[in-house]
């Protein structure tokens, strides 16, 4: 599936659309990113997003499931 997705990501980026991929490592909470008009790649719960797709994305974001509330620390 990665081989099919990379050309799509490239096309989207050529249209000046930001591409974000969900990840746990080195990712910012999705609430801290303006996702208006953006494309978001969400991987499977078991495998996540592949490394080539993560590398092709403009940035990595964490989904809501993995974000602690500020008051939780």
Short mmCIF file of C-alpha atoms in Angstrom, two decimals:
data_model
loop_
_atom_site.label_atom_id
_atom_site.label_comp_id
_atom_site.label_asym_id
_atom_site.label_seq_id
_atom_site.Cartn_x
_atom_site.Cartn_y
_atom_site.Cartn_z
CA UNK A 1 0.00 0.00 0.00
CA UNK A 2 2.91 2.36 0.70
CA UNK A 3 3.98 2.24 -2.94
CA UNK A 4 0.53 3.41 -3.99
CA UNK A 5 0.31 6.12 -1.33
CA UNK A 6 3.62 7.89 -1.94
CA UNK A 7 2.68 9.25 -5.40
CA UNK A 8 -0.63 10.48 -3.95
CA UNK A 9 1.21 12.30 -1.16
CA UNK A 10 3.54 13.87 -3.70
CA UNK A 11 0.58 15.05 -5.80
CA UNK A 12 -1.18 16.48 -2.74
CA UNK A 13 1.93 18.36 -1.67
CA UNK A 14 2.30 19.83 -5.18
CA UNK A 15 -1.17 21.31 -4.64
CA UNK A 16 0.25 23.12 -1.56
CA UNK A 17 -1.74 20.95 0.81
CA UNK A 18 0.01 20.00 4.04
CA UNK A 19 0.28 16.29 4.73
CA UNK A 20 0.38 15.00 8.30
CA UNK A 21 0.90 11.43 9.44
CA UNK A 22 -0.05 9.97 12.79
CA UNK A 23 2.84 8.69 14.87
CA UNK A 24 3.80 8.34 18.50
CA UNK A 25 7.49 9.20 18.30
CA UNK A 26 8.50 12.79 17.69
CA UNK A 27 4.93 13.81 17.05
CA UNK A 28 3.05 16.87 18.23
CA UNK A 29 -0.52 16.66 19.54
CA UNK A 30 -3.02 17.13 16.74
CA UNK A 31 -4.65 19.93 18.73
CA UNK A 32 -1.47 21.99 18.31
CA UNK A 33 -1.65 21.85 14.51
CA UNK A 34 -4.01 23.69 12.17
CA UNK A 35 -5.47 20.83 10.15
CA UNK A 36 -7.73 23.08 8.08
CA UNK A 37 -7.45 21.95 4.47
CA UNK A 38 -4.79 19.37 5.33
CA UNK A 39 -4.51 15.68 4.50
CA UNK A 40 -3.96 13.26 7.38
CA UNK A 41 -2.58 9.74 6.97
CA UNK A 42 -3.72 7.38 9.72
CA UNK A 43 -2.07 3.98 9.99
CA UNK A 44 -3.40 0.78 11.44
CA UNK A 45 -3.40 0.43 15.20
CA UNK A 46 -1.08 -2.57 14.98
CA UNK A 47 1.51 -1.33 12.48
CA UNK A 48 1.02 2.44 12.32
CA UNK A 49 2.15 4.49 9.32
CA UNK A 50 5.08 3.12 7.35
CA UNK A 51 8.47 4.82 7.57
CA UNK A 52 8.47 5.98 3.92
CA UNK A 53 5.08 7.64 4.41
CA UNK A 54 6.21 9.25 7.67
CA UNK A 55 9.25 10.62 5.84
CA UNK A 56 7.07 11.98 3.02
CA UNK A 57 4.69 13.78 5.38
CA UNK A 58 5.25 17.42 6.30
CA UNK A 59 4.92 16.61 9.99
CA UNK A 60 3.89 13.91 12.45
CA UNK A 61 0.96 14.27 14.80
CA UNK A 62 -0.41 12.25 17.70
CA UNK A 63 -4.03 11.25 17.61
CA UNK A 64 -6.37 12.07 20.47
CA UNK A 65 -6.10 8.59 21.94
CA UNK A 66 -2.46 9.21 22.89
CA UNK A 67 -2.65 12.77 24.21
CA UNK A 68 -2.74 13.33 27.93
CA UNK A 69 -4.82 16.14 29.26
CA UNK A 70 -2.65 19.01 30.48
CA UNK A 71 -3.94 18.62 34.01
CA UNK A 72 -2.85 14.93 33.95
CA UNK A 73 0.78 15.96 33.38
#
